[in-house]
Amino acid sequence: MRDTPNLLLITDIPGYAPQISRLMSMMNYARFTTLRSVEGLTTEHLDYTIDETSNSIGSLLLHFAAVEVAYQLETFELRDLNEEEMKIWGAALELGDQGRAQIKGNNLDYYLNILSEVRSKTYDVFKTKTDDWLYEEHPFWQNQPANHYFMWYHVFEDEINHRGQIRWMRKRLPV
């Protein structure tokens, strides 16, 4: 997350186009609340699952990064993840059995560093984009037209949705 002195304002951010600034303002607040929801969690907490079909908090954090990487590629490079990228991000994108098997044993800093690195790349590229770019349309889900604005809205919408799961799980962690 970049410097966020105006965390509760949806406003201009120096160096970014006006609409991109507003999108980033919303992304910053969503990420801030996510980070607050995982403060102080141990590796054991991050690996805990409620049952054999649930995802761990750690896997959900890595999912946030994987979704953002997927949308970086979709919107910045107009492509999907390639085979090598799927080896890195596939378990975090898909979650489920693959995520439960592969995403565990990492401390909170591991996840926070990945989230920060991915977001930093997003914001570096956002600096080069105009507001017109946000409104560029491409075929998306079920070949429906979508613009970059919607796609990036979905990135933090997905995070907010799963953050609700994290908060629910945190209340049920064994002490």
GROMACS .gro file of N, CA and C in nm:
model
  525
    1MET      N    1   0.084  -0.117   0.000
    1MET     CA    2   0.000   0.000   0.000
    1MET      C    3   0.089   0.124   0.000
    2ARG      N    4   0.053   0.217  -0.081
    2ARG     CA    5   0.129   0.342  -0.086
    2ARG      C    6   0.094   0.429   0.034
    3ASP      N    7   0.162   0.538   0.046
    3ASP     CA    8   0.134   0.633   0.153
    3ASP      C    9  -0.015   0.669   0.148
    4THR      N   10  -0.085   0.649   0.258
    4THR     CA   11  -0.230   0.669   0.259
    4THR      C   12  -0.272   0.765   0.370
    5PRO      N   13  -0.228   0.890   0.364
    5PRO     CA   14  -0.267   0.984   0.469
    5PRO      C   15  -0.417   1.015   0.465
    6ASN      N   16  -0.479   0.998   0.352
    6ASN     CA   17  -0.621   1.027   0.336
    6ASN      C   18  -0.700   0.897   0.318
    7LEU      N   19  -0.677   0.803   0.406
    7LEU     CA   20  -0.735   0.670   0.394
    7LEU      C   21  -0.887   0.672   0.381
    8LEU      N   22  -0.952   0.767   0.445
    8LEU     CA   23  -1.098   0.771   0.445
    8LEU      C   24  -1.154   0.868   0.342
    9LEU      N   25  -1.069   0.910   0.249
    9LEU     CA   26  -1.114   0.998   0.141
    9LEU      C   27  -1.098   0.926   0.008
   10ILE      N   28  -1.202   0.930  -0.072
   10ILE     CA   29  -1.191   0.884  -0.210
   10ILE      C   30  -1.163   1.011  -0.289
   11THR      N   31  -1.035   1.026  -0.326
   11THR     CA   32  -0.988   1.155  -0.376
   11THR      C   33  -0.869   1.136  -0.469
   12ASP      N   34  -0.815   1.247  -0.515
   12ASP     CA   35  -0.697   1.243  -0.600
   12ASP      C   36  -0.576   1.193  -0.522
   13ILE      N   37  -0.490   1.121  -0.591
   13ILE     CA   38  -0.362   1.077  -0.537
   13ILE      C   39  -0.256   1.134  -0.630
   14PRO      N   40  -0.163   1.211  -0.577
   14PRO     CA   41  -0.061   1.274  -0.662
   14PRO      C   42   0.009   1.172  -0.751
   15GLY      N   43   0.022   1.208  -0.879
   15GLY     CA   44   0.092   1.123  -0.975
   15GLY      C   45   0.002   1.027  -1.051
   16TYR      N   46  -0.126   1.027  -1.019
   16TYR     CA   47  -0.220   0.935  -1.084
   16TYR      C   48  -0.337   1.013  -1.143
   17ALA      N   49  -0.394   0.960  -1.249
   17ALA     CA   50  -0.511   1.021  -1.311
   17ALA      C   51  -0.627   1.022  -1.210
   18PRO      N   52  -0.722   1.116  -1.224
   18PRO     CA   53  -0.829   1.130  -1.125
   18PRO      C   54  -0.911   1.003  -1.098
   19GLN      N   55  -0.960   0.937  -1.201
   19GLN     CA   56  -1.042   0.817  -1.178
   19GLN      C   57  -0.957   0.700  -1.127
   20ILE      N   58  -0.836   0.690  -1.174
   20ILE     CA   59  -0.745   0.587  -1.121
   20ILE      C   60  -0.718   0.614  -0.974
   21SER      N   61  -0.703   0.741  -0.938
   21SER     CA   62  -0.685   0.778  -0.797
   21SER      C   63  -0.802   0.731  -0.712
   22ARG      N   64  -0.921   0.748  -0.761
   22ARG     CA   65  -1.039   0.708  -0.685
   22ARG      C   66  -1.046   0.557  -0.670
   23LEU      N   67  -1.013   0.487  -0.776
   23LEU     CA   68  -1.007   0.341  -0.769
   23LEU      C   69  -0.903   0.299  -0.665
   24MET      N   70  -0.786   0.361  -0.670
   24MET     CA   71  -0.680   0.329  -0.574
   24MET      C   72  -0.722   0.363  -0.431
   25SER      N   73  -0.796   0.471  -0.413
   25SER     CA   74  -0.844   0.507  -0.279
   25SER      C   75  -0.928   0.393  -0.222
   26MET      N   76  -1.014   0.337  -0.304
   26MET     CA   77  -1.098   0.226  -0.259
   26MET      C   78  -1.015   0.101  -0.234
   27MET      N   79  -0.919   0.076  -0.322
   27MET     CA   80  -0.831  -0.040  -0.304
   27MET      C   81  -0.749  -0.026  -0.176
   28ASN      N   82  -0.701   0.095  -0.149
   28ASN     CA   83  -0.622   0.118  -0.028
   28ASN      C   84  -0.702   0.090   0.098
   29TYR      N   85  -0.826   0.137   0.101
   29TYR     CA   86  -0.907   0.113   0.221
   29TYR      C   87  -0.938  -0.035   0.237
   30ALA      N   88  -0.972  -0.101   0.127
   30ALA     CA   89  -1.000  -0.245   0.134
   30ALA      C   90  -0.877  -0.319   0.187
   31ARG      N   91  -0.759  -0.286   0.138
   31ARG     CA   92  -0.637  -0.354   0.183
   31ARG      C   93  -0.606  -0.321   0.328
   32PHE      N   94  -0.625  -0.196   0.368
   32PHE     CA   95  -0.604  -0.156   0.506
   32PHE      C   96  -0.688  -0.242   0.600
   33THR      N   97  -0.815  -0.258   0.567
   33THR     CA   98  -0.903  -0.336   0.655
   33THR      C   99  -0.866  -0.484   0.651
   34THR      N  100  -0.820  -0.532   0.539
   34THR     CA  101  -0.772  -0.671   0.532
   34THR      C  102  -0.653  -0.689   0.625
   35LEU      N  103  -0.556  -0.599   0.617
   35LEU     CA  104  -0.437  -0.610   0.700
   35LEU      C  105  -0.472  -0.604   0.848
   36ARG      N  106  -0.566  -0.520   0.883
   36ARG     CA  107  -0.611  -0.513   1.023
   36ARG      C  108  -0.674  -0.645   1.067
   37SER      N  109  -0.741  -0.713   0.976
   37SER     CA  110  -0.812  -0.836   1.013
   37SER      C  111  -0.718  -0.955   1.038
   38VAL      N  112  -0.591  -0.943   0.997
   38VAL     CA  113  -0.498  -1.054   1.015
   38VAL      C  114  -0.383  -1.021   1.110
   39GLU      N  115  -0.385  -0.903   1.169
   39GLU     CA  116  -0.277  -0.863   1.259
   39GLU      C  117  -0.256  -0.968   1.369
   40GLY      N  118  -0.130  -1.002   1.391
   40GLY     CA  119  -0.093  -1.088   1.502
   40GLY      C  120  -0.118  -1.236   1.482
   41LEU      N  121  -0.162  -1.277   1.365
   41LEU     CA  122  -0.189  -1.420   1.344
   41LEU      C  123  -0.057  -1.498   1.331
   42THR      N  124  -0.055  -1.615   1.390
   42THR     CA  125   0.060  -1.704   1.383
   42THR      C  126   0.049  -1.793   1.260
   43THR      N  127   0.155  -1.864   1.229
   43THR     CA  128   0.152  -1.960   1.119
   43THR      C  129   0.044  -2.064   1.143
   44GLU      N  130   0.031  -2.108   1.266
   44GLU     CA  131  -0.074  -2.206   1.299
   44GLU      C  132  -0.213  -2.149   1.270
   45HIS      N  133  -0.235  -2.024   1.305
   45HIS     CA  134  -0.363  -1.960   1.277
   45HIS      C  135  -0.385  -1.948   1.126
   46LEU      N  136  -0.282  -1.909   1.054
   46LEU     CA  137  -0.292  -1.890   0.909
   46LEU      C  138  -0.320  -2.020   0.836
   47ASP      N  139  -0.276  -2.132   0.893
   47ASP     CA  140  -0.295  -2.264   0.830
   47ASP      C  141  -0.425  -2.333   0.872
   48TYR      N  142  -0.489  -2.285   0.975
   48TYR     CA  143  -0.607  -2.350   1.030
   48TYR      C  144  -0.723  -2.350   0.929
   49THR      N  145  -0.792  -2.462   0.921
   49THR     CA  146  -0.914  -2.471   0.842
   49THR      C  147  -1.028  -2.517   0.934
   50ILE      N  148  -1.144  -2.465   0.909
   50ILE     CA  149  -1.263  -2.497   0.989
   50ILE      C  150  -1.302  -2.643   0.970
   51ASP      N  151  -1.293  -2.690   0.846
   51ASP     CA  152  -1.327  -2.829   0.814
   51ASP      C  153  -1.247  -2.872   0.691
   52GLU      N  154  -1.273  -2.992   0.643
   52GLU     CA  155  -1.191  -3.046   0.533
   52GLU      C  156  -1.218  -2.980   0.398
   53THR      N  157  -1.317  -2.893   0.388
   53THR     CA  158  -1.343  -2.827   0.260
   53THR      C  159  -1.318  -2.676   0.265
   54SER      N  160  -1.279  -2.624   0.380
   54SER     CA  161  -1.259  -2.478   0.389
   54SER      C  162  -1.117  -2.440   0.351
   55ASN      N  163  -1.102  -2.313   0.319
   55ASN     CA  164  -0.971  -2.258   0.289
   55ASN      C  165  -0.914  -2.193   0.414
   56SER      N  166  -0.784  -2.193   0.425
   56SER     CA  167  -0.718  -2.129   0.539
   56SER      C  168  -0.710  -1.979   0.517
   57ILE      N  169  -0.684  -1.906   0.623
   57ILE     CA  170  -0.665  -1.763   0.612
   57ILE      C  171  -0.542  -1.734   0.524
   58GLY      N  172  -0.436  -1.811   0.542
   58GLY     CA  173  -0.318  -1.792   0.459
   58GLY      C  174  -0.348  -1.812   0.311
   59SER      N  175  -0.426  -1.914   0.280
   59SER     CA  176  -0.459  -1.937   0.138
   59SER      C  177  -0.545  -1.825   0.082
   60LEU      N  178  -0.631  -1.767   0.165
   60LEU     CA  179  -0.712  -1.655   0.117
   60LEU      C  180  -0.625  -1.531   0.093
   61LEU      N  181  -0.527  -1.508   0.180
   61LEU     CA  182  -0.436  -1.395   0.157
   61LEU      C  183  -0.358  -1.413   0.027
   62LEU      N  184  -0.309  -1.535   0.003
   62LEU     CA  185  -0.237  -1.559  -0.121
   62LEU      C  186  -0.331  -1.551  -0.241
   63HIS      N  187  -0.457  -1.587  -0.220
   63HIS     CA  188  -0.558  -1.574  -0.325
   63HIS      C  189  -0.572  -1.428  -0.369
   64PHE      N  190  -0.571  -1.336  -0.272
   64PHE     CA  191  -0.582  -1.194  -0.307
   64PHE      C  192  -0.469  -1.154  -0.402
   65ALA      N  193  -0.348  -1.198  -0.371
   65ALA     CA  194  -0.233  -1.166  -0.456
   65ALA      C  195  -0.247  -1.232  -0.593
   66ALA      N  196  -0.290  -1.357  -0.596
   66ALA     CA  197  -0.303  -1.430  -0.722
   66ALA      C  198  -0.408  -1.366  -0.812
   67VAL      N  199  -0.519  -1.327  -0.755
   67VAL     CA  200  -0.623  -1.260  -0.833
   67VAL      C  201  -0.569  -1.130  -0.891
   68GLU      N  202  -0.495  -1.056  -0.810
   68GLU     CA  203  -0.440  -0.929  -0.859
   68GLU      C  204  -0.339  -0.953  -0.971
   69VAL      N  205  -0.256  -1.055  -0.959
   69VAL     CA  206  -0.162  -1.088  -1.067
   69VAL      C  207  -0.239  -1.124  -1.194
   70ALA      N  208  -0.344  -1.203  -1.180
   70ALA     CA  209  -0.424  -1.242  -1.297
   70ALA      C  210  -0.484  -1.119  -1.366
   71TYR      N  211  -0.529  -1.023  -1.287
   71TYR     CA  212  -0.587  -0.903  -1.346
   71TYR      C  213  -0.481  -0.807  -1.397
   72GLN      N  214  -0.363  -0.810  -1.341
   72GLN     CA  215  -0.252  -0.734  -1.400
   72GLN      C  216  -0.229  -0.784  -1.542
   73LEU      N  217  -0.221  -0.915  -1.557
   73LEU     CA  218  -0.196  -0.972  -1.690
   73LEU      C  219  -0.312  -0.946  -1.784
   74GLU      N  220  -0.434  -0.964  -1.733
   74GLU     CA  221  -0.555  -0.943  -1.814
   74GLU      C  222  -0.565  -0.799  -1.865
   75THR      N  223  -0.536  -0.704  -1.778
   75THR     CA  224  -0.559  -0.564  -1.816
   75THR      C  225  -0.434  -0.491  -1.865
   76PHE      N  226  -0.318  -0.529  -1.816
   76PHE     CA  227  -0.195  -0.460  -1.859
   76PHE      C  228  -0.136  -0.525  -1.984
   77GLU      N  229  -0.149  -0.657  -1.995
   77GLU     CA  230  -0.086  -0.728  -2.107
   77GLU      C  231  -0.188  -0.797  -2.198
   78LEU      N  232  -0.316  -0.791  -2.162
   78LEU     CA  233  -0.426  -0.850  -2.240
   78LEU      C  234  -0.404  -0.999  -2.266
   79ARG      N  235  -0.368  -1.069  -2.157
   79ARG     CA  236  -0.347  -1.213  -2.169
   79ARG      C  237  -0.378  -1.282  -2.037
   80ASP      N  238  -0.391  -1.414  -2.044
   80ASP     CA  239  -0.411  -1.496  -1.925
   80ASP      C  240  -0.275  -1.540  -1.871
   81LEU      N  241  -0.278  -1.600  -1.754
   81LEU     CA  242  -0.156  -1.657  -1.698
   81LEU      C  243  -0.107  -1.769  -1.790
   82ASN      N  244   0.025  -1.775  -1.809
   82ASN     CA  245   0.081  -1.883  -1.888
   82ASN      C  246   0.108  -2.004  -1.798
   83GLU      N  247   0.163  -2.108  -1.855
   83GLU     CA  248   0.186  -2.233  -1.780
   83GLU      C  249   0.278  -2.213  -1.660
   84GLU      N  250   0.386  -2.139  -1.680
   84GLU     CA  251   0.479  -2.112  -1.570
   84GLU      C  252   0.413  -2.031  -1.459
   85GLU      N  253   0.337  -1.930  -1.497
   85GLU     CA  254   0.268  -1.848  -1.398
   85GLU      C  255   0.162  -1.928  -1.323
   86MET      N  256   0.098  -2.021  -1.392
   86MET     CA  257  -0.001  -2.107  -1.325
   86MET      C  258   0.066  -2.198  -1.222
   87LYS      N  259   0.190  -2.239  -1.248
   87LYS     CA  260   0.262  -2.319  -1.148
   87LYS      C  261   0.282  -2.239  -1.019
   88ILE      N  262   0.304  -2.110  -1.033
   88ILE     CA  263   0.326  -2.023  -0.917
   88ILE      C  264   0.194  -1.987  -0.849
   89TRP      N  265   0.093  -1.951  -0.928
   89TRP     CA  266  -0.029  -1.891  -0.874
   89TRP      C  267  -0.152  -1.980  -0.879
   90GLY      N  268  -0.145  -2.093  -0.949
   90GLY     CA  269  -0.264  -2.177  -0.970
   90GLY      C  270  -0.334  -2.221  -0.843
   91ALA      N  271  -0.259  -2.271  -0.746
   91ALA     CA  272  -0.321  -2.318  -0.621
   91ALA      C  273  -0.391  -2.204  -0.549
   92ALA      N  274  -0.332  -2.086  -0.552
   92ALA     CA  275  -0.393  -1.971  -0.484
   92ALA      C  276  -0.514  -1.918  -0.561
   93LEU      N  277  -0.513  -1.930  -0.691
   93LEU     CA  278  -0.629  -1.888  -0.769
   93LEU      C  279  -0.746  -1.983  -0.748
   94GLU      N  280  -0.718  -2.111  -0.756
   94GLU     CA  281  -0.823  -2.212  -0.751
   94GLU      C  282  -0.866  -2.246  -0.609
   95LEU      N  283  -0.773  -2.237  -0.514
   95LEU     CA  284  -0.797  -2.274  -0.374
   95LEU      C  285  -0.840  -2.420  -0.367
   96GLY      N  286  -0.936  -2.455  -0.283
   96GLY     CA  287  -0.983  -2.593  -0.273
   96GLY      C  288  -0.874  -2.690  -0.233
   97ASP      N  289  -0.882  -2.813  -0.284
   97ASP     CA  290  -0.787  -2.919  -0.247
   97ASP      C  291  -0.644  -2.880  -0.277
   98GLN      N  292  -0.621  -2.822  -0.394
   98GLN     CA  293  -0.486  -2.783  -0.432
   98GLN      C  294  -0.432  -2.677  -0.337
   99GLY      N  295  -0.512  -2.580  -0.303
   99GLY     CA  296  -0.470  -2.475  -0.211
   99GLY      C  297  -0.441  -2.530  -0.072
  100ARG      N  298  -0.529  -2.620  -0.023
  100ARG     CA  299  -0.507  -2.679   0.109
  100ARG      C  300  -0.378  -2.760   0.113
  101ALA      N  301  -0.345  -2.825   0.003
  101ALA     CA  302  -0.225  -2.909  -0.002
  101ALA      C  303  -0.098  -2.826  -0.013
  102GLN      N  304  -0.103  -2.717  -0.086
  102GLN     CA  305   0.020  -2.643  -0.118
  102GLN      C  306   0.044  -2.517  -0.036
  103ILE      N  307  -0.062  -2.456   0.016
  103ILE     CA  308  -0.045  -2.326   0.082
  103ILE      C  309  -0.053  -2.346   0.233
  104LYS      N  310   0.063  -2.364   0.293
  104LYS     CA  311   0.070  -2.380   0.438
  104LYS      C  312   0.215  -2.369   0.483
  105GLY      N  313   0.230  -2.344   0.613
  105GLY     CA  314   0.364  -2.336   0.670
  105GLY      C  315   0.432  -2.201   0.657
  106ASN      N  316   0.357  -2.099   0.617
  106ASN     CA  317   0.415  -1.966   0.597
  106ASN      C  318   0.370  -1.871   0.708
  107ASN      N  319   0.461  -1.784   0.750
  107ASN     CA  320   0.423  -1.687   0.852
  107ASN      C  321   0.353  -1.567   0.788
  108LEU      N  322   0.300  -1.480   0.871
  108LEU     CA  323   0.223  -1.365   0.822
  108LEU      C  324   0.307  -1.275   0.733
  109ASP      N  325   0.432  -1.252   0.769
  109ASP     CA  326   0.518  -1.166   0.686
  109ASP      C  327   0.531  -1.219   0.544
  110TYR      N  328   0.534  -1.350   0.527
  110TYR     CA  329   0.541  -1.411   0.394
  110TYR      C  330   0.425  -1.359   0.308
  111TYR      N  331   0.304  -1.370   0.360
  111TYR     CA  332   0.186  -1.327   0.285
  111TYR      C  333   0.183  -1.176   0.266
  112LEU      N  334   0.216  -1.103   0.370
  112LEU     CA  335   0.213  -0.957   0.360
  112LEU      C  336   0.314  -0.904   0.259
  113ASN      N  337   0.430  -0.966   0.253
  113ASN     CA  338   0.532  -0.924   0.155
  113ASN      C  339   0.485  -0.950   0.013
  114ILE      N  340   0.423  -1.065  -0.010
  114ILE     CA  341   0.372  -1.094  -0.145
  114ILE      C  342   0.262  -0.997  -0.182
  115LEU      N  343   0.170  -0.973  -0.091
  115LEU     CA  344   0.063  -0.877  -0.118
  115LEU      C  345   0.120  -0.739  -0.152
  116SER      N  346   0.220  -0.697  -0.078
  116SER     CA  347   0.281  -0.567  -0.100
  116SER      C  348   0.353  -0.561  -0.235
  117GLU      N  349   0.428  -0.664  -0.268
  117GLU     CA  350   0.500  -0.667  -0.396
  117GLU      C  351   0.403  -0.661  -0.514
  118VAL      N  352   0.297  -0.739  -0.507
  118VAL     CA  353   0.200  -0.742  -0.616
  118VAL      C  354   0.132  -0.607  -0.629
  119ARG      N  355   0.088  -0.550  -0.517
  119ARG     CA  356   0.019  -0.421  -0.521
  119ARG      C  357   0.113  -0.312  -0.571
  120SER      N  358   0.239  -0.317  -0.533
  120SER     CA  359   0.335  -0.217  -0.578
  120SER      C  360   0.346  -0.218  -0.730
  121LYS      N  361   0.349  -0.336  -0.789
  121LYS     CA  362   0.354  -0.345  -0.935
  121LYS      C  363   0.228  -0.284  -0.996
  122THR      N  364   0.112  -0.315  -0.937
  122THR     CA  365  -0.013  -0.257  -0.987
  122THR      C  366  -0.005  -0.106  -0.988
  123TYR      N  367   0.039  -0.048  -0.877
  123TYR     CA  368   0.041   0.097  -0.867
  123TYR      C  369   0.148   0.159  -0.956
  124ASP      N  370   0.258   0.089  -0.979
  124ASP     CA  371   0.358   0.139  -1.072
  124ASP      C  372   0.300   0.149  -1.213
  125VAL      N  373   0.225   0.048  -1.254
  125VAL     CA  374   0.165   0.051  -1.387
  125VAL      C  375   0.050   0.152  -1.392
  126PHE      N  376  -0.030   0.158  -1.286
  126PHE     CA  377  -0.139   0.257  -1.283
  126PHE      C  378  -0.086   0.399  -1.308
  127LYS      N  379   0.034   0.425  -1.263
  127LYS     CA  380   0.093   0.559  -1.281
  127LYS      C  381   0.107   0.592  -1.430
  128THR      N  382   0.118   0.491  -1.514
  128THR     CA  383   0.137   0.512  -1.658
  128THR      C  384   0.004   0.515  -1.735
  129LYS      N  385  -0.106   0.491  -1.667
  129LYS     CA  386  -0.237   0.480  -1.734
  129LYS      C  387  -0.317   0.608  -1.721
  130THR      N  388  -0.403   0.630  -1.819
  130THR     CA  389  -0.494   0.744  -1.817
  130THR      C  390  -0.632   0.695  -1.774
  131ASP      N  391  -0.718   0.790  -1.741
  131ASP     CA  392  -0.855   0.752  -1.708
  131ASP      C  393  -0.925   0.686  -1.826
  132ASP      N  394  -0.891   0.725  -1.948
  132ASP     CA  395  -0.952   0.661  -2.066
  132ASP      C  396  -0.924   0.511  -2.066
  133TRP      N  397  -0.808   0.471  -2.021
  133TRP     CA  398  -0.773   0.329  -2.015
  133TRP      C  399  -0.873   0.252  -1.928
  134LEU      N  400  -0.921   0.314  -1.819
  134LEU     CA  401  -1.017   0.247  -1.732
  134LEU      C  402  -1.144   0.207  -1.806
  135TYR      N  403  -1.178   0.282  -1.909
  135TYR     CA  404  -1.304   0.260  -1.980
  135TYR      C  405  -1.289   0.175  -2.106
  136GLU      N  406  -1.166   0.130  -2.135
  136GLU     CA  407  -1.147   0.039  -2.248
  136GLU      C  408  -1.219  -0.092  -2.221
  137GLU      N  409  -1.293  -0.139  -2.322
  137GLU     CA  410  -1.374  -0.260  -2.307
  137GLU      C  411  -1.310  -0.379  -2.377
  138HIS      N  412  -1.329  -0.496  -2.315
  138HIS     CA  413  -1.281  -0.622  -2.371
  138HIS      C  414  -1.383  -0.730  -2.337
  139PRO      N  415  -1.391  -0.834  -2.419
  139PRO     CA  416  -1.479  -0.946  -2.382
  139PRO      C  417  -1.429  -1.007  -2.251
  140PHE      N  418  -1.523  -1.040  -2.164
  140PHE     CA  419  -1.486  -1.089  -2.031
  140PHE      C  420  -1.572  -1.210  -1.998
  141TRP      N  421  -1.620  -1.221  -1.878
  141TRP     CA  422  -1.696  -1.338  -1.836
  141TRP      C  423  -1.807  -1.368  -1.935
  142GLN      N  424  -1.811  -1.493  -1.979
  142GLN     CA  425  -1.912  -1.539  -2.076
  142GLN      C  426  -1.920  -1.445  -2.196
  143ASN      N  427  -1.804  -1.394  -2.234
  143ASN     CA  428  -1.789  -1.307  -2.351
  143ASN      C  429  -1.869  -1.177  -2.341
  144GLN      N  430  -1.901  -1.136  -2.219
  144GLN     CA  431  -1.970  -1.009  -2.197
  144GLN      C  432  -1.868  -0.895  -2.200
  145PRO      N  433  -1.906  -0.779  -2.250
  145PRO     CA  434  -1.810  -0.668  -2.248
  145PRO      C  435  -1.789  -0.618  -2.105
  146ALA      N  436  -1.665  -0.590  -2.073
  146ALA     CA  437  -1.630  -0.533  -1.943
  146ALA      C  438  -1.517  -0.435  -1.965
  147ASN      N  439  -1.511  -0.333  -1.882
  147ASN     CA  440  -1.400  -0.239  -1.895
  147ASN      C  441  -1.301  -0.261  -1.781
  148HIS      N  442  -1.185  -0.201  -1.797
  148HIS     CA  443  -1.079  -0.217  -1.696
  148HIS      C  444  -1.126  -0.169  -1.559
  149TYR      N  445  -1.210  -0.067  -1.558
  149TYR     CA  446  -1.262  -0.017  -1.431
  149TYR      C  447  -1.335  -0.129  -1.357
  150PHE      N  448  -1.425  -0.200  -1.425
  150PHE     CA  449  -1.496  -0.311  -1.361
  150PHE      C  450  -1.398  -0.420  -1.317
  151MET      N  451  -1.304  -0.452  -1.402
  151MET     CA  452  -1.210  -0.559  -1.369
  151MET      C  453  -1.134  -0.529  -1.241
  152TRP      N  454  -1.088  -0.404  -1.227
  152TRP     CA  455  -1.014  -0.367  -1.106
  152TRP      C  456  -1.107  -0.351  -0.987
  153TYR      N  457  -1.230  -0.311  -1.009
  153TYR     CA  458  -1.329  -0.313  -0.902
  153TYR      C  459  -1.343  -0.456  -0.850
  154HIS      N  460  -1.349  -0.552  -0.942
  154HIS     CA  461  -1.365  -0.691  -0.902
  154HIS      C  462  -1.247  -0.741  -0.818
  155VAL      N  463  -1.127  -0.690  -0.843
  155VAL     CA  464  -1.011  -0.731  -0.765
  155VAL      C  465  -1.035  -0.702  -0.617
  156PHE      N  466  -1.077  -0.581  -0.585
  156PHE     CA  467  -1.096  -0.552  -0.442
  156PHE      C  468  -1.232  -0.598  -0.392
  157GLU      N  469  -1.330  -0.616  -0.480
  157GLU     CA  470  -1.457  -0.676  -0.439
  157GLU      C  471  -1.433  -0.820  -0.391
  158ASP      N  472  -1.351  -0.893  -0.465
  158ASP     CA  473  -1.318  -1.030  -0.427
  158ASP      C  474  -1.246  -1.032  -0.292
  159GLU      N  475  -1.154  -0.937  -0.272
  159GLU     CA  476  -1.083  -0.929  -0.145
  159GLU      C  477  -1.179  -0.900  -0.029
  160ILE      N  478  -1.270  -0.807  -0.050
  160ILE     CA  479  -1.366  -0.772   0.055
  160ILE      C  480  -1.453  -0.894   0.090
  161ASN      N  481  -1.496  -0.965  -0.011
  161ASN     CA  482  -1.578  -1.085   0.011
  161ASN      C  483  -1.503  -1.187   0.095
  162HIS      N  484  -1.381  -1.218   0.056
  162HIS     CA  485  -1.302  -1.318   0.129
  162HIS      C  486  -1.254  -1.265   0.264
  163ARG      N  487  -1.239  -1.133   0.276
  163ARG     CA  488  -1.204  -1.078   0.407
  163ARG      C  489  -1.313  -1.108   0.508
  164GLY      N  490  -1.437  -1.110   0.463
  164GLY     CA  491  -1.547  -1.150   0.550
  164GLY      C  492  -1.527  -1.292   0.601
  165GLN      N  493  -1.481  -1.379   0.514
  165GLN     CA  494  -1.452  -1.517   0.555
  165GLN      C  495  -1.339  -1.518   0.658
  166ILE      N  496  -1.237  -1.437   0.635
  166ILE     CA  497  -1.124  -1.431   0.728
  166ILE      C  498  -1.172  -1.386   0.865
  167ARG      N  499  -1.253  -1.284   0.870
  167ARG     CA  500  -1.303  -1.236   0.999
  167ARG      C  501  -1.387  -1.343   1.068
  168TRP      N  502  -1.469  -1.412   0.993
  168TRP     CA  503  -1.551  -1.520   1.048
  168TRP      C  504  -1.461  -1.630   1.105
  169MET      N  505  -1.360  -1.668   1.026
  169MET     CA  506  -1.269  -1.775   1.071
  169MET      C  507  -1.189  -1.731   1.193
  170ARG      N  508  -1.144  -1.610   1.193
  170ARG     CA  509  -1.061  -1.563   1.305
  170ARG      C  510  -1.135  -1.577   1.438
  171LYS      N  511  -1.263  -1.551   1.437
  171LYS     CA  512  -1.344  -1.563   1.558
  171LYS      C  513  -1.355  -1.708   1.604
  172ARG      N  514  -1.326  -1.803   1.517
  172ARG     CA  515  -1.339  -1.944   1.547
  172ARG      C  516  -1.206  -2.017   1.561
  173LEU      N  517  -1.097  -1.940   1.559
  173LEU     CA  518  -0.965  -2.003   1.575
  173LEU      C  519  -0.952  -2.062   1.714
  174PRO      N  520  -0.892  -2.180   1.722
  174PRO     CA  521  -0.862  -2.232   1.856
  174PRO      C  522  -0.754  -2.144   1.917
  175VAL      N  523  -0.768  -2.110   2.041
  175VAL     CA  524  -0.676  -2.015   2.105
  175VAL      C  525  -0.538  -2.071   2.120
   0.00000   0.00000   0.00000
